[in-house]
Amino acid sequence: MGYANRRSMEASLNEAQLLDTQRAFDSVAADYDGPRGNNELIQRMRITMWDTVRKEVPAGSQLLDIGCGTGHDALEFASRGYQVVATDWSPEMVGRTRSRAAVAGLESNIMAVHLGVQQLDQLKDEFDGIYSNFGPLNCAPDLHAVAEQCARLLKPGGKLVFSVIGRICPWEMGHYAMRGRFRRASVRGTRGPAAVGMNKHTIWTYYYLPREFYRAFGEHFSLESYRALSLFMPPPYLVDYYRRRRHWYERLGRLDDRLGALPLLRDMGDHFLIVMRKR
């Protein structure tokens, strides 16, 4: 797919669809700190992200969090000495982040801002690293514009660490196909924004292969690495499988850790974790 066509596809989200996504996340903000947003499988993926950011960006640095949710990641990094500007398109999520930072005594390390991924041009600071966890960038209406803004906001040599919802999730395809829900099993193959339901609302979502995602950033960033997240482990919404046979699934988790960065395997999984460096 050519650059012009790809950009047109990404830019197709309209204001109403962006507001749909905002309302969906507003509706779950009150309980997103619990199992909906932080069950065992989600936490396992979070730790991989945290370890990667700490490896790539020294403590004490200035970080930008794109799509902060209720602030799990921002609080983790703030507690380790980073200065974090935490942004989200959902005002309810931003409110939860501010409250949690106050309770933790980390207000001096976290500035939470109601700002969507499509509004990064409003930021004026410079950052040592930018991260985004659990797919906020899948909701970006124009990924090339995000790449341009990240390049503007990052200091020379700065790093991007993004957790992105992938296009090929064997667990999801198998789970829904076995139940005869073939349309749901193939939703990640949608070209263009897919309507994904959450709490009686709609999240408009794009799905990517890692190299497909990177193409939007290639002009400004070099690709450092990428790996699968939850390839052998089930995706977080199937956490009941894990809870029934924890020891067995922990073995699959070790396969994720050992094999998730290998060629071919790293192109699959519920999410992929990609690291890029500003040229």
Short mmCIF file of C-alpha atoms in Angstrom, two decimals:
data_model
loop_
_atom_site.label_atom_id
_atom_site.label_comp_id
_atom_site.label_asym_id
_atom_site.label_seq_id
_atom_site.Cartn_x
_atom_site.Cartn_y
_atom_site.Cartn_z
CA MET A 1 0.00 0.00 0.00
CA GLY A 2 1.45 3.36 -1.04
CA TYR A 3 2.12 6.27 1.31
CA ALA A 4 -0.70 8.42 -0.07
CA ASN A 5 -3.30 5.63 0.21
CA ARG A 6 -2.15 4.67 3.68
CA ARG A 7 -2.31 8.25 4.90
CA SER A 8 -5.80 8.65 3.45
CA MET A 9 -6.96 5.50 5.23
CA GLU A 10 -5.58 6.67 8.57
CA ALA A 11 -7.08 10.14 8.24
CA SER A 12 -10.58 8.75 7.72
CA LEU A 13 -11.65 8.92 11.39
CA ASN A 14 -14.05 11.82 11.83
CA GLU A 15 -14.78 13.92 14.90
CA ALA A 16 -17.82 11.83 15.82
CA GLN A 17 -15.76 8.64 15.82
CA LEU A 18 -13.06 10.25 17.95
CA LEU A 19 -15.76 11.29 20.42
CA ASP A 20 -17.13 7.72 20.39
CA THR A 21 -13.72 6.49 21.49
CA GLN A 22 -13.46 9.20 24.15
CA ARG A 23 -16.87 8.28 25.60
CA ALA A 24 -15.97 4.60 25.66
CA PHE A 25 -12.92 5.22 27.82
CA ASP A 26 -14.71 7.79 29.97
CA SER A 27 -17.30 5.12 30.73
CA VAL A 28 -14.76 2.67 32.19
CA ALA A 29 -12.39 5.11 33.92
CA ALA A 30 -13.91 4.56 37.38
CA ASP A 31 -13.04 0.85 37.46
CA TYR A 32 -10.10 0.75 35.03
CA ASP A 33 -7.62 0.36 37.89
CA GLY A 34 -9.22 -3.03 38.58
CA PRO A 35 -9.52 -6.22 36.50
CA ARG A 36 -10.77 -4.44 33.36
CA GLY A 37 -7.53 -2.51 32.99
CA ASN A 38 -4.98 -4.35 35.09
CA ASN A 39 -5.46 -8.12 35.37
CA GLU A 40 -2.58 -10.58 35.64
CA LEU A 41 -1.95 -10.82 31.89
CA ILE A 42 -2.06 -7.05 31.45
CA GLN A 43 0.38 -6.62 34.32
CA ARG A 44 2.77 -9.12 32.74
CA MET A 45 2.80 -7.05 29.56
CA ARG A 46 3.21 -3.84 31.58
CA ILE A 47 6.36 -5.15 33.23
CA THR A 48 7.92 -5.84 29.83
CA MET A 49 7.14 -2.27 28.80
CA TRP A 50 8.50 -0.85 32.06
CA ASP A 51 11.74 -2.81 31.77
CA THR A 52 12.18 -1.65 28.18
CA VAL A 53 11.63 2.04 28.96
CA ARG A 54 14.06 1.86 31.89
CA LYS A 55 16.64 0.21 29.62
CA GLU A 56 16.25 2.76 26.83
CA VAL A 57 15.80 6.02 28.79
CA PRO A 58 17.87 6.87 31.90
CA ALA A 59 16.12 7.59 35.20
CA GLY A 60 15.62 11.31 35.83
CA SER A 61 14.69 11.91 32.19
CA GLN A 62 11.59 13.67 30.90
CA LEU A 63 8.98 11.23 29.51
CA LEU A 64 5.80 11.76 27.52
CA ASP A 65 3.02 9.21 28.05
CA ILE A 66 0.60 9.07 25.10
CA GLY A 67 -2.70 7.60 26.27
CA CYS A 68 -1.95 7.35 29.98
CA GLY A 69 -5.23 5.76 31.03
CA THR A 70 -5.56 5.89 34.81
CA GLY A 71 -1.84 6.42 35.25
CA HIS A 72 -0.41 2.96 36.05
CA ASP A 73 2.65 3.52 33.87
CA ALA A 74 3.10 7.19 34.74
CA LEU A 75 3.10 6.39 38.47
CA GLU A 76 5.60 3.57 37.98
CA PHE A 77 8.06 5.82 36.16
CA ALA A 78 7.49 8.78 38.47
CA SER A 79 8.25 6.56 41.47
CA ARG A 80 11.58 5.72 39.82
CA GLY A 81 12.63 9.35 39.38
CA TYR A 82 11.32 10.21 35.92
CA GLN A 83 9.40 13.38 35.16
CA VAL A 84 6.25 12.40 33.26
CA VAL A 85 3.80 14.39 31.18
CA ALA A 86 0.81 12.04 31.02
CA THR A 87 -1.78 12.70 28.30
CA ASP A 88 -5.08 11.08 27.40
CA TRP A 89 -8.07 11.79 25.16
CA SER A 90 -10.44 10.77 27.96
CA PRO A 91 -10.91 13.52 30.56
CA GLU A 92 -12.14 10.94 33.07
CA MET A 93 -8.92 8.95 32.68
CA VAL A 94 -6.86 12.11 33.18
CA GLY A 95 -8.82 12.85 36.33
CA ARG A 96 -8.07 9.38 37.68
CA THR A 97 -4.36 9.83 36.91
CA ARG A 98 -4.27 13.13 38.82
CA SER A 99 -6.05 11.59 41.80
CA ARG A 100 -3.76 8.59 41.92
CA ALA A 101 -0.65 10.79 41.64
CA ALA A 102 -1.90 12.90 44.57
CA VAL A 103 -2.58 9.84 46.73
CA ALA A 104 0.91 8.47 45.92
CA GLY A 105 2.59 11.80 46.68
CA LEU A 106 3.95 12.03 43.14
CA GLU A 107 2.29 15.24 41.97
CA SER A 108 5.67 16.93 41.50
CA ASN A 109 6.74 14.19 39.06
CA ILE A 110 3.53 13.85 37.02
CA MET A 111 1.66 16.45 34.99
CA ALA A 112 -1.58 14.93 33.66
CA VAL A 113 -3.09 16.70 30.63
CA HIS A 114 -6.34 16.15 28.73
CA LEU A 115 -4.87 15.83 25.25
CA GLY A 116 -5.62 13.34 22.47
CA VAL A 117 -3.03 11.65 20.29
CA GLN A 118 -4.30 13.84 17.43
CA GLN A 119 -3.48 16.98 19.48
CA LEU A 120 0.24 16.53 20.14
CA ASP A 121 0.95 19.74 18.25
CA GLN A 122 -0.28 21.59 21.37
CA LEU A 123 2.71 20.38 23.42
CA LYS A 124 5.82 22.59 23.54
CA ASP A 125 8.19 20.63 25.82
CA GLU A 126 11.13 18.49 24.76
CA PHE A 127 11.37 14.89 25.94
CA ASP A 128 14.08 12.25 26.32
CA GLY A 129 11.61 9.47 25.64
CA ILE A 130 8.01 8.93 24.56
CA TYR A 131 6.04 5.82 25.39
CA SER A 132 2.53 4.57 24.78
CA ASN A 133 1.09 1.40 26.27
CA PHE A 134 -1.78 -0.91 25.26
CA GLY A 135 -2.76 0.62 21.96
CA PRO A 136 -3.63 4.33 22.19
CA LEU A 137 -1.78 4.72 18.90
CA ASN A 138 -4.19 2.23 17.34
CA CYS A 139 -6.80 4.98 17.76
CA ALA A 140 -4.72 7.70 16.09
CA PRO A 141 -6.56 9.14 13.06
CA ASP A 142 -3.28 9.96 11.26
CA LEU A 143 -0.21 7.95 12.27
CA HIS A 144 2.12 9.97 10.03
CA ALA A 145 1.12 13.15 11.87
CA VAL A 146 1.88 11.40 15.18
CA ALA A 147 5.34 10.47 13.86
CA GLU A 148 6.02 14.08 12.83
CA GLN A 149 4.98 15.40 16.24
CA CYS A 150 7.06 12.78 18.07
CA ALA A 151 10.08 13.83 16.02
CA ARG A 152 9.43 17.46 16.97
CA LEU A 153 8.99 16.69 20.67
CA LEU A 154 11.95 14.31 21.11
CA LYS A 155 15.48 15.42 21.80
CA PRO A 156 18.17 14.16 19.38
CA GLY A 157 18.70 10.45 19.91
CA GLY A 158 15.51 10.16 21.96
CA LYS A 159 13.59 6.89 22.06
CA LEU A 160 10.04 5.84 21.30
CA VAL A 161 8.72 2.75 23.13
CA PHE A 162 5.24 1.78 21.96
CA SER A 163 2.98 -1.15 22.78
CA VAL A 164 0.63 -1.53 19.81
CA ILE A 165 -2.27 -3.90 19.13
CA GLY A 166 -1.13 -6.27 16.39
CA ARG A 167 -2.89 -7.54 13.30
CA ILE A 168 -2.18 -11.27 13.79
CA CYS A 169 -3.27 -12.78 17.12
CA PRO A 170 -3.45 -16.59 16.81
CA TRP A 171 -5.17 -16.93 20.18
CA GLU A 172 -7.96 -14.55 19.17
CA MET A 173 -8.50 -16.12 15.77
CA GLY A 174 -8.66 -19.61 17.27
CA HIS A 175 -10.87 -18.62 20.21
CA TYR A 176 -13.58 -17.00 18.10
CA ALA A 177 -13.35 -19.39 15.13
CA MET A 178 -13.97 -22.37 17.43
CA ARG A 179 -17.18 -20.65 18.54
CA GLY A 180 -18.32 -19.97 15.01
CA ARG A 181 -17.80 -16.22 15.35
CA PHE A 182 -15.81 -15.90 12.16
CA ARG A 183 -16.43 -12.19 11.65
CA ARG A 184 -15.07 -11.47 15.14
CA ALA A 185 -12.14 -13.81 14.51
CA SER A 186 -11.12 -11.80 11.45
CA VAL A 187 -11.69 -8.26 12.79
CA ARG A 188 -7.97 -7.50 12.98
CA GLY A 189 -7.72 -7.99 9.25
CA THR A 190 -9.88 -4.91 8.69
CA ARG A 191 -8.28 -2.33 6.43
CA GLY A 192 -9.25 0.96 7.95
CA PRO A 193 -10.84 1.65 11.33
CA ALA A 194 -12.68 -1.25 12.95
CA ALA A 195 -15.57 -0.65 15.34
CA VAL A 196 -14.73 -2.45 18.61
CA GLY A 197 -17.34 -2.49 21.36
CA MET A 198 -16.58 -1.64 24.98
CA ASN A 199 -19.15 -1.04 27.72
CA LYS A 200 -21.93 -0.35 25.17
CA HIS A 201 -19.72 2.18 23.39
CA THR A 202 -17.49 2.00 20.31
CA ILE A 203 -13.73 2.31 20.06
CA TRP A 204 -12.52 2.99 16.51
CA THR A 205 -9.33 0.97 16.11
CA TYR A 206 -6.67 0.37 13.46
CA TYR A 207 -4.62 -2.83 13.55
CA TYR A 208 -1.01 -3.07 12.37
CA LEU A 209 1.80 -5.42 11.57
CA PRO A 210 5.03 -4.11 13.15
CA ARG A 211 6.69 -3.15 9.86
CA GLU A 212 3.44 -1.64 8.62
CA PHE A 213 3.32 0.51 11.76
CA TYR A 214 6.98 1.49 11.46
CA ARG A 215 6.56 2.79 7.89
CA ALA A 216 4.74 5.83 9.26
CA PHE A 217 7.79 6.64 11.45
CA GLY A 218 10.60 5.65 9.09
CA GLU A 219 11.33 9.16 7.80
CA HIS A 220 12.26 10.42 11.28
CA PHE A 221 13.20 7.28 13.27
CA SER A 222 15.37 4.21 12.95
CA LEU A 223 13.93 0.88 14.04
CA GLU A 224 15.83 -0.49 17.04
CA SER A 225 13.80 -3.62 17.85
CA TYR A 226 10.35 -5.11 18.18
CA ARG A 227 8.89 -8.19 19.84
CA ALA A 228 5.57 -9.95 20.36
CA LEU A 229 3.58 -9.54 23.56
CA SER A 230 1.12 -12.30 24.54
CA LEU A 231 1.83 -14.62 21.64
CA PHE A 232 1.88 -17.94 23.49
CA MET A 233 0.02 -16.48 26.46
CA PRO A 234 -3.68 -15.68 25.84
CA PRO A 235 -4.71 -12.03 25.37
CA PRO A 236 -5.80 -10.25 28.56
CA TYR A 237 -9.54 -10.56 27.92
CA LEU A 238 -9.10 -14.36 28.15
CA VAL A 239 -7.59 -14.14 31.62
CA ASP A 240 -10.03 -16.81 32.90
CA TYR A 241 -8.09 -19.40 30.88
CA TYR A 242 -4.95 -18.34 32.71
CA ARG A 243 -6.59 -18.39 36.13
CA ARG A 244 -7.81 -21.96 35.68
CA ARG A 245 -4.35 -23.35 34.87
CA ARG A 246 -1.82 -20.80 36.04
CA HIS A 247 1.22 -23.09 36.17
CA TRP A 248 0.66 -24.34 32.64
CA TYR A 249 0.17 -20.85 31.23
CA GLU A 250 3.24 -19.56 33.05
CA ARG A 251 5.22 -22.03 30.95
CA LEU A 252 3.72 -20.43 27.86
CA GLY A 253 4.71 -17.06 29.30
CA ARG A 254 8.31 -18.18 29.47
CA LEU A 255 8.08 -19.04 25.77
CA ASP A 256 6.89 -15.48 25.15
CA ASP A 257 9.94 -14.17 27.01
CA ARG A 258 12.42 -16.44 25.21
CA LEU A 259 10.99 -16.53 21.69
CA GLY A 260 8.89 -13.39 21.29
CA ALA A 261 11.69 -11.41 19.60
CA LEU A 262 12.49 -14.05 16.97
CA PRO A 263 11.78 -13.36 13.28
CA LEU A 264 8.25 -14.31 12.18
CA LEU A 265 7.12 -14.91 15.77
CA ARG A 266 7.65 -11.24 16.61
CA ASP A 267 5.11 -10.30 13.92
CA MET A 268 2.29 -12.00 15.83
CA GLY A 269 0.72 -11.75 19.28
CA ASP A 270 -1.97 -9.69 20.96
CA HIS A 271 0.37 -6.66 20.98
CA PHE A 272 3.88 -5.92 19.80
CA LEU A 273 6.43 -3.76 21.60
CA ILE A 274 8.46 -1.57 19.24
CA VAL A 275 11.48 0.62 20.01
CA MET A 276 12.58 3.42 17.68
CA ARG A 277 15.34 6.04 17.88
CA LYS A 278 15.16 9.57 16.53
CA ARG A 279 17.52 9.97 13.60
#
